[in-house]
Short mmCIF file of C-alpha atoms and ligand atoms in Angstrom, two decimals:
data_model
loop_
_atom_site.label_atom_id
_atom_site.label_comp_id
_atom_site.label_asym_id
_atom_site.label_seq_id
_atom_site.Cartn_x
_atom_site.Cartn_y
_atom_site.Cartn_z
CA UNK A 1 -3.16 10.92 17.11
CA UNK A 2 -4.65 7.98 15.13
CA UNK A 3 -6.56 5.92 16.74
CA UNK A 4 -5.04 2.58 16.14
CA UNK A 5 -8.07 0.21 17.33
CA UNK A 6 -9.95 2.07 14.71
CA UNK A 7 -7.55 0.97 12.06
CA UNK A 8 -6.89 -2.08 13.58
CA UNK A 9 -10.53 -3.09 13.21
CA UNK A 10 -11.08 -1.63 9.57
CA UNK A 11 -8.33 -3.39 8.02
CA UNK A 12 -8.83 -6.54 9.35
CA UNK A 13 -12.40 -6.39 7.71
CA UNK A 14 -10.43 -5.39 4.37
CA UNK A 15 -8.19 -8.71 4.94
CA UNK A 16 -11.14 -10.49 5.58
CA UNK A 17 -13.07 -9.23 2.62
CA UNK A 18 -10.56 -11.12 0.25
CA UNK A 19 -12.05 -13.90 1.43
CA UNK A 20 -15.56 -13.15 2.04
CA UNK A 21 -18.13 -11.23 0.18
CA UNK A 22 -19.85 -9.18 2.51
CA UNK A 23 -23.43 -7.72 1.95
CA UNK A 24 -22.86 -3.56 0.83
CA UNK A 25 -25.30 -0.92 2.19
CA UNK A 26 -26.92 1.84 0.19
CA UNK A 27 -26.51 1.54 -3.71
CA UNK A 28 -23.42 2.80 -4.85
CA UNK A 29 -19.77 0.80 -4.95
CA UNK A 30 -16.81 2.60 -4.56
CA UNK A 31 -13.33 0.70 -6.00
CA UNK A 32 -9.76 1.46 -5.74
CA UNK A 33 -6.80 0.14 -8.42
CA UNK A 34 -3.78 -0.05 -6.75
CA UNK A 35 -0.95 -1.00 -9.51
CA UNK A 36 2.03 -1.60 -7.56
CA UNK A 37 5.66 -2.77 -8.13
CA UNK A 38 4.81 -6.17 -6.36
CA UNK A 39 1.06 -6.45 -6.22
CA UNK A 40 -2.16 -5.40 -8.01
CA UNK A 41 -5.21 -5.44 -6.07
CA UNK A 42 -8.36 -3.59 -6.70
CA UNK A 43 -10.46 -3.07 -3.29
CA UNK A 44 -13.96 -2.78 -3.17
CA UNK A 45 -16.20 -0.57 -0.42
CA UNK A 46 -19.70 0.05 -0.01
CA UNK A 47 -21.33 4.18 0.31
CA UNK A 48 -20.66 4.11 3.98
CA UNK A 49 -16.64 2.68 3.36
CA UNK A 50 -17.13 -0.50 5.00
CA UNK A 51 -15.16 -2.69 3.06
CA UNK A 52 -16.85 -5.22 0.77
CA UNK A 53 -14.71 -7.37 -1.08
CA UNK A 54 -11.02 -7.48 -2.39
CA UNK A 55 -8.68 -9.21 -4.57
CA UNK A 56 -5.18 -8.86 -5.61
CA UNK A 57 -2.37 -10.66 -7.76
CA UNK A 58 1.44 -10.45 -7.73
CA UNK A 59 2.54 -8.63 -10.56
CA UNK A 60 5.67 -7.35 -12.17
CA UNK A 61 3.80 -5.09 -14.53
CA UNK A 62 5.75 -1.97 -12.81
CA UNK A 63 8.81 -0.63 -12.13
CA UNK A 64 9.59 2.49 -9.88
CA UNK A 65 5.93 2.94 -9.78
CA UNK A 66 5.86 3.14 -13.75
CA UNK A 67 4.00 0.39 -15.75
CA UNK A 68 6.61 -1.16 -17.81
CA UNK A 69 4.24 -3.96 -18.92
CA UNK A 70 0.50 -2.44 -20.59
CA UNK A 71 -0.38 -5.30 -21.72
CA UNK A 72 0.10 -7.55 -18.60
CA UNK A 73 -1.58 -5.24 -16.33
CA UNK A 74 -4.67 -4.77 -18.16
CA UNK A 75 -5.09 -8.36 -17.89
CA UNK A 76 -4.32 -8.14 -14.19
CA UNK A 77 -6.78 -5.76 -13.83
CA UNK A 78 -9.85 -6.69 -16.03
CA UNK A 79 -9.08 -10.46 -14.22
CA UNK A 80 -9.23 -8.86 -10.79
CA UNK A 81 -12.48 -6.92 -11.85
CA UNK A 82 -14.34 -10.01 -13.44
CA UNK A 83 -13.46 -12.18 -10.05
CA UNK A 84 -14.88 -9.59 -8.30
CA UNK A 85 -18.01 -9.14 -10.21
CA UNK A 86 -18.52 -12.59 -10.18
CA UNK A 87 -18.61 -12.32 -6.77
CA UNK A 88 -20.86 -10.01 -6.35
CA UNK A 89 -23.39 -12.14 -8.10
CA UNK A 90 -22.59 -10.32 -11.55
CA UNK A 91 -23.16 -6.76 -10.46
CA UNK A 92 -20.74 -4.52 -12.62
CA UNK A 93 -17.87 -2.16 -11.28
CA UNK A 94 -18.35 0.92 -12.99
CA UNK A 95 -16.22 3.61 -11.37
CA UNK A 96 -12.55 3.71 -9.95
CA UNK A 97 -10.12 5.69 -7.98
CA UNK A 98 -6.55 4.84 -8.94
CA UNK A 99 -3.01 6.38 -7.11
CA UNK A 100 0.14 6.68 -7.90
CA UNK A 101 3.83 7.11 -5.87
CA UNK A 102 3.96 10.90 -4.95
CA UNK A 103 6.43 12.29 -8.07
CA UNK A 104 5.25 9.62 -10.59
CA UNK A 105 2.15 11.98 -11.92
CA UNK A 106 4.10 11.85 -15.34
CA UNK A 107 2.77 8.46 -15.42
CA UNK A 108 -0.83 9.05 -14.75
CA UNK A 109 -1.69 9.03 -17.94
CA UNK A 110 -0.59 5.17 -18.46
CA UNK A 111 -2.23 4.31 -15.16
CA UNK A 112 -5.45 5.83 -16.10
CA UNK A 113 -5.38 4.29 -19.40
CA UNK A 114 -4.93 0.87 -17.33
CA UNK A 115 -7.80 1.26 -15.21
CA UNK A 116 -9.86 2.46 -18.22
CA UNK A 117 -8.90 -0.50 -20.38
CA UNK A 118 -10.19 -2.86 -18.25
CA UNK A 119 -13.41 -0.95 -17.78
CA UNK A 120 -13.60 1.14 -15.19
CA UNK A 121 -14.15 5.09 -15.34
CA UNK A 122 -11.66 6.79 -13.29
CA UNK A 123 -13.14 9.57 -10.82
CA UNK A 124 -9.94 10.20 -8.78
CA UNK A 125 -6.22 10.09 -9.02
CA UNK A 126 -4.45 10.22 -6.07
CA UNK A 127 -0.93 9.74 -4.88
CA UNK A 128 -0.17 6.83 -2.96
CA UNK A 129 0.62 8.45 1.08
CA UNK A 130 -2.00 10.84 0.89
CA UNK A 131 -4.36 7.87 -0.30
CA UNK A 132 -3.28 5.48 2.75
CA UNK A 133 -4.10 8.77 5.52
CA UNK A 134 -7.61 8.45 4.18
CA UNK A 135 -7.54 5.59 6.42
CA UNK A 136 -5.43 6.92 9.21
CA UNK A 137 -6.78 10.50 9.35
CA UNK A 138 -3.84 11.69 11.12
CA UNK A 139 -4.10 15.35 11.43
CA UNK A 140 0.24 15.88 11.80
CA UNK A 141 3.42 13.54 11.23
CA UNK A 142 4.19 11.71 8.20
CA UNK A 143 2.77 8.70 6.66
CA UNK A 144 4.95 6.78 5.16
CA UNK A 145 4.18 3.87 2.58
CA UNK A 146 6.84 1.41 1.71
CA UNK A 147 5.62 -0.87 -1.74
CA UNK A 148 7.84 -3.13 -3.28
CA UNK A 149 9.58 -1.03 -5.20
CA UNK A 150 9.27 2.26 -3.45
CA UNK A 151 9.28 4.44 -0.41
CA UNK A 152 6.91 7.41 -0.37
CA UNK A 153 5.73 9.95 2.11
CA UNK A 154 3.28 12.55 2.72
CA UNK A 155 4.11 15.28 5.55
CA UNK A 156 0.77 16.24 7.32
CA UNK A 157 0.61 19.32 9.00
CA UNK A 158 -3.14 20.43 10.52
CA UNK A 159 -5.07 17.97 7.87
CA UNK A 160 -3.39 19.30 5.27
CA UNK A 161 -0.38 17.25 3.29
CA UNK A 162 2.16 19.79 2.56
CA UNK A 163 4.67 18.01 0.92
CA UNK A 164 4.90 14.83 -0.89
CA UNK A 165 7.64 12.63 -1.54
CA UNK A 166 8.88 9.07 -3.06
CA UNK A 167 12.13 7.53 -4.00
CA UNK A 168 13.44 4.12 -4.80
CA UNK A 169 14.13 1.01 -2.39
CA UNK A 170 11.28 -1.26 -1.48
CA UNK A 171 10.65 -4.79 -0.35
CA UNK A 172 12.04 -5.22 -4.20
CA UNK A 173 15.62 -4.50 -2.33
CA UNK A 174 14.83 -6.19 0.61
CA UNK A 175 14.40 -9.40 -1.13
CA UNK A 176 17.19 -8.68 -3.38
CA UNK A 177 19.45 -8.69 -0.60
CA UNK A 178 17.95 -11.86 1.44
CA UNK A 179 18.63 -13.72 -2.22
CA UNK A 180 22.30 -12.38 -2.33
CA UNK A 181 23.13 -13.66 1.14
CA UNK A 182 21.45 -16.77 1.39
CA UNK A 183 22.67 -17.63 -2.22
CA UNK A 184 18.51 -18.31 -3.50
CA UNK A 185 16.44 -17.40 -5.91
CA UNK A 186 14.63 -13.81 -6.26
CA UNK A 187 11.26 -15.98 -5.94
CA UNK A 188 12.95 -17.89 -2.68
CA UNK A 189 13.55 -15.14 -0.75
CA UNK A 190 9.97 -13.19 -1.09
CA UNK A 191 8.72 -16.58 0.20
CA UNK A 192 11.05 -16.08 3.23
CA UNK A 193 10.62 -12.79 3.53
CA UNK A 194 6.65 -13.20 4.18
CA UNK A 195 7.15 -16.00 6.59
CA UNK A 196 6.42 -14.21 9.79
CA UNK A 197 8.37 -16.91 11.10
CA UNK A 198 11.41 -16.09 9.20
CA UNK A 199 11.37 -11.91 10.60
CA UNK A 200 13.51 -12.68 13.68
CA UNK A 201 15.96 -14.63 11.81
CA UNK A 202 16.38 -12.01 8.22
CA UNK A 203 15.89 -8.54 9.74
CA UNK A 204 19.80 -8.40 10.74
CA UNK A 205 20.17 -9.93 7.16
CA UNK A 206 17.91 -6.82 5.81
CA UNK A 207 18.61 -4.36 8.35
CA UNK A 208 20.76 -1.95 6.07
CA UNK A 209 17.83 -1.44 3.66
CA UNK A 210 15.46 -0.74 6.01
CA UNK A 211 17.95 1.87 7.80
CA UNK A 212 18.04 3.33 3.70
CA UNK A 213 14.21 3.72 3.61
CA UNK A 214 14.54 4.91 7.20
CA UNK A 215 17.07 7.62 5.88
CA UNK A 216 14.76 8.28 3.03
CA UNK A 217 12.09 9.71 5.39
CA UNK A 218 15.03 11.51 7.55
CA UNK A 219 16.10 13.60 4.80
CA UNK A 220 12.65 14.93 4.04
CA UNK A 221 11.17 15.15 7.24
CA UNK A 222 12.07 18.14 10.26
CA UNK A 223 12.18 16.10 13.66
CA UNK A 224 11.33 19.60 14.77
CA UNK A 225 8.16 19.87 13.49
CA UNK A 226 7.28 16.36 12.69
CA UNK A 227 7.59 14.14 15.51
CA UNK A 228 5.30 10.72 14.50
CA UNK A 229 5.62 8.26 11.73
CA UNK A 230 2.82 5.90 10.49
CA UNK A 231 4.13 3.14 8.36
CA UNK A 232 1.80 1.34 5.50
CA UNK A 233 2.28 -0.65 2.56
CA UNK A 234 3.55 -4.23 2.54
CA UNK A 235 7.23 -4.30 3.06
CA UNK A 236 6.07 -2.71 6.79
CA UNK A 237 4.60 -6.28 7.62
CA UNK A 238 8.05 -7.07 8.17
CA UNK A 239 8.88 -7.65 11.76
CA UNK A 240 10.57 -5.35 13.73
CA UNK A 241 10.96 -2.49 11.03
CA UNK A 242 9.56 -0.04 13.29
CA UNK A 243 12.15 -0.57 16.07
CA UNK A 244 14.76 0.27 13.15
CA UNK A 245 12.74 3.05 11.87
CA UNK A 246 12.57 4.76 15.83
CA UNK A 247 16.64 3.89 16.08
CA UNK A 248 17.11 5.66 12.84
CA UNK A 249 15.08 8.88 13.12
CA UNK A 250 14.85 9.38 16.53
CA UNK A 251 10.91 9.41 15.80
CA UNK A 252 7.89 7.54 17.34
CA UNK A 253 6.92 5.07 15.05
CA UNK A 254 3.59 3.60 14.29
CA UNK A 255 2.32 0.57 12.84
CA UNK A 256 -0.72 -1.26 12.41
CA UNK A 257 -1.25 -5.20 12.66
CA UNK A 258 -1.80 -5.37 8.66
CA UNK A 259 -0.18 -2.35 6.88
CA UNK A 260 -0.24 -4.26 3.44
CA UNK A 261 -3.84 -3.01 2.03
CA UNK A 262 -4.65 0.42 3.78
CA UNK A 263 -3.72 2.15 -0.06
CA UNK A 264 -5.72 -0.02 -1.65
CA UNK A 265 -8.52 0.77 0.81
CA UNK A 266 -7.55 4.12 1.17
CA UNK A 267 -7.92 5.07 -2.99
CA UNK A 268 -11.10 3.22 -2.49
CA UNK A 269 -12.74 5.75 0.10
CA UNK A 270 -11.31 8.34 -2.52
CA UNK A 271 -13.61 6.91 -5.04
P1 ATP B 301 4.79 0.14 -4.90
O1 ATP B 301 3.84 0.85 -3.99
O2 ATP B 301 6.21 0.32 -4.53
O3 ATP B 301 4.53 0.33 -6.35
P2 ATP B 301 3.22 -2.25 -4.27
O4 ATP B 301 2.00 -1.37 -4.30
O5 ATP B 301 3.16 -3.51 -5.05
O6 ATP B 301 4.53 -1.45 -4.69
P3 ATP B 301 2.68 -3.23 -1.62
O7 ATP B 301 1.64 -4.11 -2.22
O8 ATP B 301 2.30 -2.24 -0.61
O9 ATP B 301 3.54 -2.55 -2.77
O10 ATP B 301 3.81 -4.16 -0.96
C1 ATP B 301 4.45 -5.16 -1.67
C2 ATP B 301 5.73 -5.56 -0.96
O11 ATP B 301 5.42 -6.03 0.35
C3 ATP B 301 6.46 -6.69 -1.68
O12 ATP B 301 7.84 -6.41 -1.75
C4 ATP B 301 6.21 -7.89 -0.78
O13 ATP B 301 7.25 -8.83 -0.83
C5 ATP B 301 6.13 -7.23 0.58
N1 ATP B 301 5.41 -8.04 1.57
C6 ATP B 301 4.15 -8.52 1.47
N2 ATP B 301 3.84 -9.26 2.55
C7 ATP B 301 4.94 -9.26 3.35
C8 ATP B 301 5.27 -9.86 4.61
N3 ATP B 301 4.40 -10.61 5.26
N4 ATP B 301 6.49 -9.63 5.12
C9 ATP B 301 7.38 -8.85 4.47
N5 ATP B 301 7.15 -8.26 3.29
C10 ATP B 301 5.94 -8.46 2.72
#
């Protein structure tokens, strides 16, 4: 089982370290690119993983976990690397881990050439699930990592992933669908969307997306031998997905209070 204080704890030092610098131990810096539909952060982490400082910026550099926009997110990137030099009172970022949705390795080549642009040298390339478990070291069940524009999954049996997955619908959809029905803008609705006080009122609004992604994980994923999921990424900040998720599968389903940067933080361990 994962031990959700554990998590709990970690990531709320990762939120926290977008805000504040916090003093590394030992000598080497560890940094993970995440280049996502919806977001680009790069996180960094000290030797021991504690988590040192972060920044991200929305992005629509990416579609379907493919860049679609070079150009715009090497400019994310090297901006997200100078801020955070800067911040670390000019000390360069040399090395990188970077990930990518399970199924999108076609692509790595573009992603690498991303991270490399803006300076970095990439030691690891990961894909996205099997990157977030390096936070929750769950040993079986599947993790399951919903971005903005995709839902992925990594099957763990004894340690081990043994089988990776990903397909489309994201928080992309979800916010699609708020901005159909409320008769607003694309940009409207994500503001909705990540009101927490907004959840209670949208997730009957949303609920047939979720019960897609929900479906997503059903069809991969033996209730037989698999019997726990462990939701990540930022569309699971959403309020109540994990009640839909149980009613769906007929699976326990686990959250933590922040799921939105354990793959960031998780390529950066992978560093
Ligand atoms: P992908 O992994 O699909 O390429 P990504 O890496 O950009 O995308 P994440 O950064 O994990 O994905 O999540 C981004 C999504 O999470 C966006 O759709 C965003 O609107 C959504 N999101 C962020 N915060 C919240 C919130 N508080 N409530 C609901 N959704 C949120």
């Amino acid at each position: 089982m994962m031990d959700l204080k554990r998590v709990n704890d970690y990531m709320k030092r990762v939120e926290e370290s977008q805000t504040k610098t916090f003093k590394p131990v030992g000598s080497k810096l560890k940094v993970g690119l995440d280049l996502g539909t919806a977001y680009i952060v790069l996180v960094v982490l000290d030797e021991e993983n504690n988590p040192i400082a972060c920044e991200k910026k929305a992005a629509s550099v990416l579609r379907d976990g493919i860049v679609v926009d070079y150009t715009g997110a090497l400019a994310i990137a090297r901006e997200l690397k100078e801020k955070l030099e800067k911040r670390l009172d000019g000390r360069e970022l040399i090395n990188c881990a970077i990930a990518m949705p399970a199924g999108t390795e076609s692509s790595m080549k573009t992603h690498s050439y991303v991270a490399e642009g803006a300076g970095f040298e990439v030691t690891n390339v990961l894909d996205e699930p099997t990157a977030a478990n390096s936070i929750y070291q769950i040993e079986n069940g599947v993790v399951v990592d919903i971005g903005g524009g995709t839902t992925g999954l990594a099957i763990l049996k004894d340690q081990k992933v043994v089988q990776i997955e990903d397909e489309p619908t994201g928080g992309t959809h979800v916010s699609l669908v708020l901005a159909g029905n409320y008769h607003i803008s694309f940009a409207e609705a994500e503001v909705i969307k990540q009101d927490y006080s907004k959840h209670k009122e949208i997730l009957p609004v949303v609920k047939a997306v979720v019960e897609k992604m929900a479906s997503i994980v059903k069809k991969y994923v033996d209730p037989k031998e698999v019997d726990t999921i462990y939701l990540c990424g930022g569309t699971c900040c959403l309020t109540g997905i994990e009640k839909i998720f149980e009613k769906e599968t007929g699976m326990t389903t686990i959250k933590p209070d922040n799921p939105f940067l354990v793959t960031p933080a998780g390529i950066a361990m992978n560093c």
